PDB file of C-alpha atoms in Angstrom:
ATOM      1  CA  LYS V 945      87.969 126.817 105.107  1.00 65.00           C
ATOM      2  CA  ALA V 946      90.617 125.682 102.920  1.00 76.00           C
ATOM      3  CA  GLY V 947      91.503 122.007 102.744  1.00 92.00           C
ATOM      4  CA  VAL V 948      95.157 120.518 102.728  1.00 96.00           C
ATOM      5  CA  THR V 949      97.195 122.095 100.110  1.00 97.00           C
ATOM      6  CA  GLN V 950     100.184 120.397  98.549  1.00 97.00           C
ATOM      7  CA  THR V 951     102.769 121.874  96.221  1.00 97.00           C
ATOM      8  CA  PRO V 952     103.884 121.165  93.526  1.00 97.00           C
ATOM      9  CA  ARG V 953     101.130 118.859  92.123  1.00 96.00           C
ATOM     10  CA  TYR V 954     103.170 117.313  89.421  1.00 97.00           C
ATOM     11  CA  LEU V 955     106.992 117.080  88.984  1.00 96.00           C
ATOM     12  CA  ILE V 956     109.597 115.133  87.136  1.00 98.00           C
ATOM     13  CA  LYS V 957     112.900 114.425  88.410  1.00 98.00           C
ATOM     14  CA  THR V 958     115.998 112.560  87.272  1.00 98.00           C
ATOM     15  CA  ARG V 959     117.581 109.493  89.295  1.00 98.00           C
ATOM     16  CA  GLY V 960     120.109 110.784  91.711  1.00 98.00           C
ATOM     17  CA  GLN V 961     118.376 114.165  92.168  1.00 98.00           C
ATOM     18  CA  GLN V 962     116.585 115.223  95.229  1.00 98.00           C
ATOM     19  CA  VAL V 963     112.993 116.708  95.713  1.00 98.00           C
ATOM     20  CA  THR V 964     111.265 118.736  98.267  1.00 98.00           C
ATOM     21  CA  LEU V 965     107.327 118.529  98.590  1.00 98.00           C
ATOM     22  CA  SER V 966     105.369 121.030 100.599  1.00 98.00           C
ATOM     23  CA  CYS V 967     102.181 120.851 102.588  1.00 98.00           C
ATOM     24  CA  SER V 968      99.974 123.574 104.280  1.00 98.00           C
ATOM     25  CA  PRO V 969      97.437 121.967 106.547  1.00 96.00           C
ATOM     26  CA  ILE V 970      94.040 122.934 107.160  1.00 95.00           C
ATOM     27  CA  SER V 971      94.041 126.164 109.283  1.00 94.00           C
ATOM     28  CA  GLY V 972      94.336 125.153 113.043  1.00 91.00           C
ATOM     29  CA  HIS V 973      95.473 121.734 112.442  1.00 92.00           C
ATOM     30  CA  ARG V 974      98.734 121.004 114.107  1.00 92.00           C
ATOM     31  CA  SER V 975      99.389 117.343 113.300  1.00 92.00           C
ATOM     32  CA  VAL V 976     100.593 116.582 109.809  1.00 95.00           C
ATOM     33  CA  SER V 977     101.458 113.344 108.314  1.00 95.00           C
ATOM     34  CA  TRP V 978     102.745 111.993 104.839  1.00 97.00           C
ATOM     35  CA  TYR V 979     101.938 108.830 102.933  1.00 97.00           C
ATOM     36  CA  GLN V 980     103.311 107.383  99.770  1.00 98.00           C
ATOM     37  CA  GLN V 981     100.962 105.783  97.332  1.00 97.00           C
ATOM     38  CA  THR V 982     102.140 103.270  94.508  1.00 96.00           C
ATOM     39  CA  PRO V 983     100.294 100.742  92.343  1.00 91.00           C
ATOM     40  CA  GLY V 984     102.486  97.964  93.999  1.00 89.00           C
ATOM     41  CA  GLN V 985     102.697  98.797  97.587  1.00 93.00           C
ATOM     42  CA  GLY V 986      99.490 100.850  97.978  1.00 94.00           C
ATOM     43  CA  LEU V 987      99.259 103.544 100.581  1.00 96.00           C
ATOM     44  CA  GLN V 988     102.191 103.630 103.140  1.00 96.00           C
ATOM     45  CA  PHE V 989     102.777 105.672 106.048  1.00 94.00           C
ATOM     46  CA  LEU V 990     105.898 107.863 105.826  1.00 96.00           C
ATOM     47  CA  PHE V 991     106.074 110.134 108.976  1.00 92.00           C
ATOM     48  CA  GLU V 992     104.032 112.148 111.359  1.00 93.00           C
ATOM     49  CA  TYR V 993     104.757 115.580 112.876  1.00 93.00           C
ATOM     50  CA  PHE V 994     103.227 117.495 115.711  1.00 92.00           C
ATOM     51  CA  SER V 995     104.426 120.795 117.075  1.00 90.00           C
ATOM     52  CA  GLU V 996     107.623 120.628 114.869  1.00 93.00           C
ATOM     53  CA  THR V 997     108.374 117.067 116.334  1.00 93.00           C
ATOM     54  CA  GLN V 998     108.364 113.875 114.388  1.00 92.00           C
ATOM     55  CA  ARG V 999     106.147 111.496 116.401  1.00 89.00           C
ATOM     56  CA  ASN V1000     106.250 108.517 114.114  1.00 88.00           C
ATOM     57  CA  LYS V1001     108.118 107.229 111.127  1.00 92.00           C
ATOM     58  CA  GLY V1002     107.450 104.503 108.686  1.00 92.00           C
ATOM     59  CA  ASN V1003     109.654 101.722 107.345  1.00 93.00           C
ATOM     60  CA  PHE V1004     111.415 103.853 104.733  1.00 96.00           C
ATOM     61  CA  PRO V1005     115.139 104.593 104.074  1.00 96.00           C
ATOM     62  CA  GLY V1006     116.833 107.587 105.529  1.00 96.00           C
ATOM     63  CA  ARG V1007     116.624 109.239 102.208  1.00 97.00           C
ATOM     64  CA  PHE V1008     113.167 110.129 103.032  1.00 98.00           C
ATOM     65  CA  SER V1009     112.924 112.899 105.615  1.00 97.00           C
ATOM     66  CA  GLY V1010     110.642 115.623 106.633  1.00 97.00           C
ATOM     67  CA  ARG V1011     110.330 118.584 109.016  1.00 97.00           C
ATOM     68  CA  GLN V1012     107.454 120.906 110.317  1.00 97.00           C
ATOM     69  CA  PHE V1013     107.501 124.540 110.823  1.00 97.00           C
ATOM     70  CA  SER V1014     106.207 126.694 113.652  1.00 96.00           C
ATOM     71  CA  ASN V1015     103.085 127.644 111.439  1.00 94.00           C
ATOM     72  CA  SER V1016     102.446 123.875 111.107  1.00 95.00           C
ATOM     73  CA  ARG V1017     103.382 123.803 107.316  1.00 97.00           C
ATOM     74  CA  SER V1018     105.437 120.823 106.573  1.00 98.00           C
ATOM     75  CA  GLU V1019     107.856 119.703 103.987  1.00 98.00           C
ATOM     76  CA  MET V1020     109.267 116.402 102.964  1.00 98.00           C
ATOM     77  CA  ASN V1021     112.557 115.665 101.236  1.00 98.00           C
ATOM     78  CA  VAL V1022     113.654 112.639  99.162  1.00 98.00           C
ATOM     79  CA  SER V1023     117.301 112.543  98.301  1.00 96.00           C
ATOM     80  CA  THR V1024     119.276 110.434  95.780  1.00 97.00           C
ATOM     81  CA  LEU V1025     116.028 109.706  93.886  1.00 98.00           C
ATOM     82  CA  GLU V1026     115.404 106.312  92.474  1.00 98.00           C
ATOM     83  CA  LEU V1027     113.101 104.939  89.841  1.00 97.00           C
ATOM     84  CA  GLY V1028     111.062 103.234  92.747  1.00 96.00           C
ATOM     85  CA  ASP V1029     110.338 106.623  94.425  1.00 98.00           C
ATOM     86  CA  SER V1030     107.814 107.516  91.686  1.00 98.00           C
ATOM     87  CA  ALA V1031     104.638 107.780  93.357  1.00 97.00           C
ATOM     88  CA  LEU V1032     101.780 110.015  94.605  1.00 97.00           C
ATOM     89  CA  TYR V1033     102.809 111.418  97.932  1.00 98.00           C
ATOM     90  CA  LEU V1034      99.967 112.504 100.170  1.00 97.00           C
ATOM     91  CA  CYS V1035      99.790 114.885 103.042  1.00 97.00           C
ATOM     92  CA  ALA V1036      97.190 114.622 105.725  1.00 95.00           C
ATOM     93  CA  SER V1037      96.345 117.047 108.749  1.00 94.00           C
ATOM     94  CA  SER V1038      94.231 116.718 111.856  1.00 90.00           C
ATOM     95  CA  PRO V1039      93.657 119.024 114.815  1.00 86.00           C
ATOM     96  CA  SER V1040      95.824 117.106 117.132  1.00 77.00           C
ATOM     97  CA  VAL V1041      97.355 113.689 117.490  1.00 69.00           C
ATOM     98  CA  SER V1042      94.458 111.491 118.638  1.00 69.00           C
ATOM     99  CA  GLY V1043      91.025 110.889 118.094  1.00 65.00           C
ATOM    100  CA  ASN V1044      90.573 113.216 115.260  1.00 74.00           C
ATOM    101  CA  THR V1045      89.360 112.894 111.605  1.00 84.00           C
ATOM    102  CA  ILE V1046      92.445 112.891 109.175  1.00 88.00           C
ATOM    103  CA  TYR V1047      91.824 115.070 106.017  1.00 92.00           C
ATOM    104  CA  PHE V1048      94.059 114.371 102.841  1.00 95.00           C
ATOM    105  CA  GLY V1049      95.475 116.727 100.373  1.00 96.00           C
ATOM    106  CA  GLU V1050      95.216 116.190  96.646  1.00 95.00           C
ATOM    107  CA  GLY V1051      98.840 114.939  96.543  1.00 96.00           C
ATOM    108  CA  SER V1052     101.875 115.527  94.608  1.00 97.00           C
ATOM    109  CA  TRP V1053     102.865 113.343  91.632  1.00 97.00           C
ATOM    110  CA  LEU V1054     106.667 112.524  91.640  1.00 98.00           C
ATOM    111  CA  THR V1055     107.903 110.821  88.485  1.00 98.00           C
ATOM    112  CA  VAL V1056     111.481 109.720  88.405  1.00 98.00           C
ATOM    113  CA  VAL V1057     113.123 109.129  85.188  1.00 97.00           C
TER     114      VAL V1057
ATOM    115  CA  ALA C 191     100.697  95.050 114.214  1.00 76.00           C
ATOM    116  CA  GLN C 192      97.636  96.466 112.664  1.00 84.00           C
ATOM    117  CA  SER C 193      96.535  95.162 109.299  1.00 92.00           C
ATOM    118  CA  VAL C 194      93.577  95.771 107.011  1.00 96.00           C
ATOM    119  CA  THR C 195      92.315  93.389 104.323  1.00 97.00           C
ATOM    120  CA  GLN C 196      89.916  94.305 101.495  1.00 98.00           C
ATOM    121  CA  PRO C 197      89.226  91.012  99.869  1.00 97.00           C
ATOM    122  CA  ASP C 198      87.705  92.324  96.690  1.00 96.00           C
ATOM    123  CA  ILE C 199      90.293  94.179  94.361  1.00 96.00           C
ATOM    124  CA  HIS C 200      87.553  95.004  91.793  1.00 97.00           C
ATOM    125  CA  ILE C 201      83.750  95.252  91.981  1.00 97.00           C
ATOM    126  CA  THR C 202      81.271  95.847  89.229  1.00 97.00           C
ATOM    127  CA  VAL C 203      77.670  96.770  89.856  1.00 97.00           C
ATOM    128  CA  SER C 204      74.853  98.299  87.817  1.00 97.00           C
ATOM    129  CA  GLU C 205      73.678 101.604  88.430  1.00 97.00           C
ATOM    130  CA  GLY C 206      70.927 101.552  91.002  1.00 97.00           C
ATOM    131  CA  ALA C 207      72.046  98.323  92.564  1.00 97.00           C
ATOM    132  CA  SER C 208      73.183  98.069  96.249  1.00 97.00           C
ATOM    133  CA  LEU C 209      76.706  97.929  97.101  1.00 97.00           C
ATOM    134  CA  GLU C 210      78.858  96.264 100.009  1.00 98.00           C
ATOM    135  CA  LEU C 211      82.551  96.635 100.118  1.00 98.00           C
ATOM    136  CA  ARG C 212      84.352  94.299 102.634  1.00 98.00           C
ATOM    137  CA  CYS C 213      86.986  95.264 104.983  1.00 98.00           C
ATOM    138  CA  ASN C 214      88.402  93.265 107.824  1.00 97.00           C
ATOM    139  CA  TYR C 215      91.167  94.507 110.208  1.00 94.00           C
ATOM    140  CA  SER C 216      93.600  93.068 112.583  1.00 91.00           C
ATOM    141  CA  TYR C 217      94.178  95.160 115.932  1.00 85.00           C
ATOM    142  CA  GLY C 218      94.488  94.205 119.391  1.00 74.00           C
ATOM    143  CA  ALA C 219      91.858  96.556 120.769  1.00 77.00           C
ATOM    144  CA  THR C 220      89.097  98.531 119.277  1.00 77.00           C
ATOM    145  CA  PRO C 221      90.623 100.664 116.624  1.00 84.00           C
ATOM    146  CA  TYR C 222      89.575 103.948 114.934  1.00 89.00           C
ATOM    147  CA  LEU C 223      88.242 102.982 111.491  1.00 92.00           C
ATOM    148  CA  PHE C 224      87.821 104.983 108.250  1.00 94.00           C
ATOM    149  CA  TRP C 225      86.544 104.587 104.746  1.00 97.00           C
ATOM    150  CA  TYR C 226      88.091 107.036 102.052  1.00 97.00           C
ATOM    151  CA  VAL C 227      87.487 107.202  98.503  1.00 97.00           C
ATOM    152  CA  GLN C 228      89.892 108.325  95.716  1.00 97.00           C
ATOM    153  CA  SER C 229      88.771 109.337  92.214  1.00 94.00           C
ATOM    154  CA  PRO C 230      91.387 109.004  89.615  1.00 89.00           C
ATOM    155  CA  GLY C 231      94.128 111.555  89.778  1.00 84.00           C
ATOM    156  CA  GLN C 232      92.776 112.807  93.066  1.00 88.00           C
ATOM    157  CA  GLY C 233      93.611 112.683  96.796  1.00 91.00           C
ATOM    158  CA  LEU C 234      91.568 110.812  99.491  1.00 94.00           C
ATOM    159  CA  GLN C 235      88.218 112.005 100.472  1.00 95.00           C
ATOM    160  CA  LEU C 236      86.701 110.826 103.737  1.00 94.00           C
ATOM    161  CA  LEU C 237      83.386 108.944 103.648  1.00 96.00           C
ATOM    162  CA  LEU C 238      82.796 108.096 107.283  1.00 95.00           C
ATOM    163  CA  LYS C 239      84.825 107.100 110.431  1.00 93.00           C
ATOM    164  CA  TYR C 240      84.169 105.035 113.609  1.00 92.00           C
ATOM    165  CA  PHE C 241      85.470 105.989 116.911  1.00 87.00           C
ATOM    166  CA  SER C 242      82.979 104.768 119.395  1.00 84.00           C
ATOM    167  CA  GLY C 243      79.433 104.574 120.132  1.00 85.00           C
ATOM    168  CA  ASP C 244      76.716 103.554 117.645  1.00 88.00           C
ATOM    169  CA  THR C 245      78.358 100.755 115.434  1.00 90.00           C
ATOM    170  CA  LEU C 246      76.244 101.874 112.448  1.00 96.00           C
ATOM    171  CA  VAL C 247      77.885 104.947 111.121  1.00 96.00           C
ATOM    172  CA  GLN C 248      76.524 107.272 108.481  1.00 97.00           C
ATOM    173  CA  GLY C 249      78.630 109.042 105.988  1.00 96.00           C
ATOM    174  CA  ILE C 250      78.574 111.356 103.002  1.00 96.00           C
ATOM    175  CA  LYS C 251      77.012 110.471  99.578  1.00 95.00           C
ATOM    176  CA  GLY C 252      74.604 108.140 101.182  1.00 96.00           C
ATOM    177  CA  PHE C 253      77.112 105.512 102.253  1.00 98.00           C
ATOM    178  CA  GLU C 254      76.974 103.880 105.649  1.00 98.00           C
ATOM    179  CA  ALA C 255      79.345 101.303 107.475  1.00 98.00           C
ATOM    180  CA  GLU C 256      78.682  98.869 110.334  1.00 96.00           C
ATOM    181  CA  PHE C 257      81.602  97.953 112.933  1.00 94.00           C
ATOM    182  CA  LYS C 258      81.263  94.235 113.930  1.00 94.00           C
ATOM    183  CA  ARG C 259      83.878  93.691 116.788  1.00 91.00           C
ATOM    184  CA  SER C 260      83.109  89.945 116.610  1.00 91.00           C
ATOM    185  CA  GLN C 261      84.007  89.592 112.953  1.00 93.00           C
ATOM    186  CA  SER C 262      86.556  92.367 112.985  1.00 93.00           C
ATOM    187  CA  SER C 263      84.883  93.887 110.078  1.00 95.00           C
ATOM    188  CA  PHE C 264      83.803  97.408 108.921  1.00 97.00           C
ATOM    189  CA  ASN C 265      81.940  97.032 105.706  1.00 98.00           C
ATOM    190  CA  LEU C 266      80.730  99.867 103.616  1.00 98.00           C
ATOM    191  CA  ARG C 267      77.406  99.866 102.172  1.00 98.00           C
ATOM    192  CA  LYS C 268      75.227 101.986  99.758  1.00 98.00           C
ATOM    193  CA  PRO C 269      71.575 100.877  98.918  1.00 97.00           C
ATOM    194  CA  SER C 270      71.747 102.292  95.247  1.00 97.00           C
ATOM    195  CA  VAL C 271      74.855 103.356  93.368  1.00 97.00           C
ATOM    196  CA  HIS C 272      75.254 106.227  91.106  1.00 96.00           C
ATOM    197  CA  TRP C 273      77.663 106.253  88.141  1.00 95.00           C
ATOM    198  CA  SER C 274      79.610 109.074  89.955  1.00 95.00           C
ATOM    199  CA  ASP C 275      80.298 106.454  92.726  1.00 97.00           C
ATOM    200  CA  ALA C 276      82.927 104.850  90.330  1.00 97.00           C
ATOM    201  CA  ALA C 277      86.233 105.157  92.171  1.00 97.00           C
ATOM    202  CA  GLU C 278      88.640 103.376  94.336  1.00 97.00           C
ATOM    203  CA  TYR C 279      87.687 102.852  97.968  1.00 98.00           C
ATOM    204  CA  PHE C 280      90.107 102.316 100.996  1.00 98.00           C
ATOM    205  CA  CYS C 281      89.514 101.132 104.473  1.00 97.00           C
ATOM    206  CA  ALA C 282      91.954 102.307 107.124  1.00 95.00           C
ATOM    207  CA  VAL C 283      92.632 101.669 110.795  1.00 91.00           C
ATOM    208  CA  GLY C 284      94.262 103.935 113.290  1.00 87.00           C
ATOM    209  CA  ALA C 285      95.503 103.190 116.539  1.00 77.00           C
ATOM    210  CA  ARG C 286      93.832 104.949 119.599  1.00 70.00           C
ATOM    211  CA  GLY C 287      96.514 107.506 120.824  1.00 65.00           C
ATOM    212  CA  GLY C 288      98.275 107.458 117.275  1.00 59.00           C
ATOM    213  CA  ALA C 289      95.461 108.084 114.980  1.00 54.00           C
ATOM    214  CA  GLN C 290      97.484 109.999 112.514  1.00 74.00           C
ATOM    215  CA  LYS C 291      99.393 106.683 111.600  1.00 84.00           C
ATOM    216  CA  LEU C 292      96.897 104.966 109.364  1.00 90.00           C
ATOM    217  CA  VAL C 293      97.140 101.531 108.074  1.00 92.00           C
ATOM    218  CA  PHE C 294      95.266 101.064 104.614  1.00 96.00           C
ATOM    219  CA  GLY C 295      93.803  98.072 102.858  1.00 97.00           C
ATOM    220  CA  GLN C 296      94.947  97.625  99.238  1.00 97.00           C
ATOM    221  CA  GLY C 297      91.723  99.330  98.067  1.00 97.00           C
ATOM    222  CA  THR C 298      88.740  98.039  95.962  1.00 98.00           C
ATOM    223  CA  ARG C 299      88.103  99.567  92.632  1.00 97.00           C
ATOM    224  CA  LEU C 300      84.388 100.045  91.908  1.00 98.00           C
ATOM    225  CA  THR C 301      83.007 100.148  88.368  1.00 97.00           C
ATOM    226  CA  ILE C 302      79.359 101.120  87.555  1.00 96.00           C
ATOM    227  CA  ASN C 303      77.587  99.528  84.674  1.00 93.00           C
ATOM    228  CA  PRO C 304      75.000 101.997  83.053  1.00 88.00           C
TER     229      PRO C 304
END
């Protein structure tokens, strides 16, 4: 069974641009969440989706948004990029919304210059 | 609010020595607890989890962890480390009914001396 797949793995963007990251969950998993990892702040929860609905949102500005499609694939978007958005963005999936193991992808490395 | 503390930022042990990584959590009820490992440039790999039942849980790669409710701890142990265990280790807590929203500790970087 394939794991959580994230694309692209690496990207460089300029301040002010926007970026879209993609995540394909493990087959059969319907819950997807996103995390940001930085050296200073560590791992922080961004948002969680189940059945195309956002269930939870972390403490991030509105520039960070996401969505989930009917096939459970998810995208997150960051608009008006700032230098501080440089981070590893991790996607995770689980079969449902509670009481399940959460599996992470390899992440998307975003560098903002 | 939930929180996780990993008191040790960096630990160095010799290959073959035993290992214990500490994790303390703050949560109003019994949480879901996880340990993940991250190698440089990689994502997070699940080592083990505690949901309920036996408080000593076994994981992959010879790791185990013990949930101690009275101490709000979930320490990770391995009897004999291998050079390939060098990585960063994260403890995480999830709320029952909202397990996808994990709160992570700051991580413990493990270095193995040959």
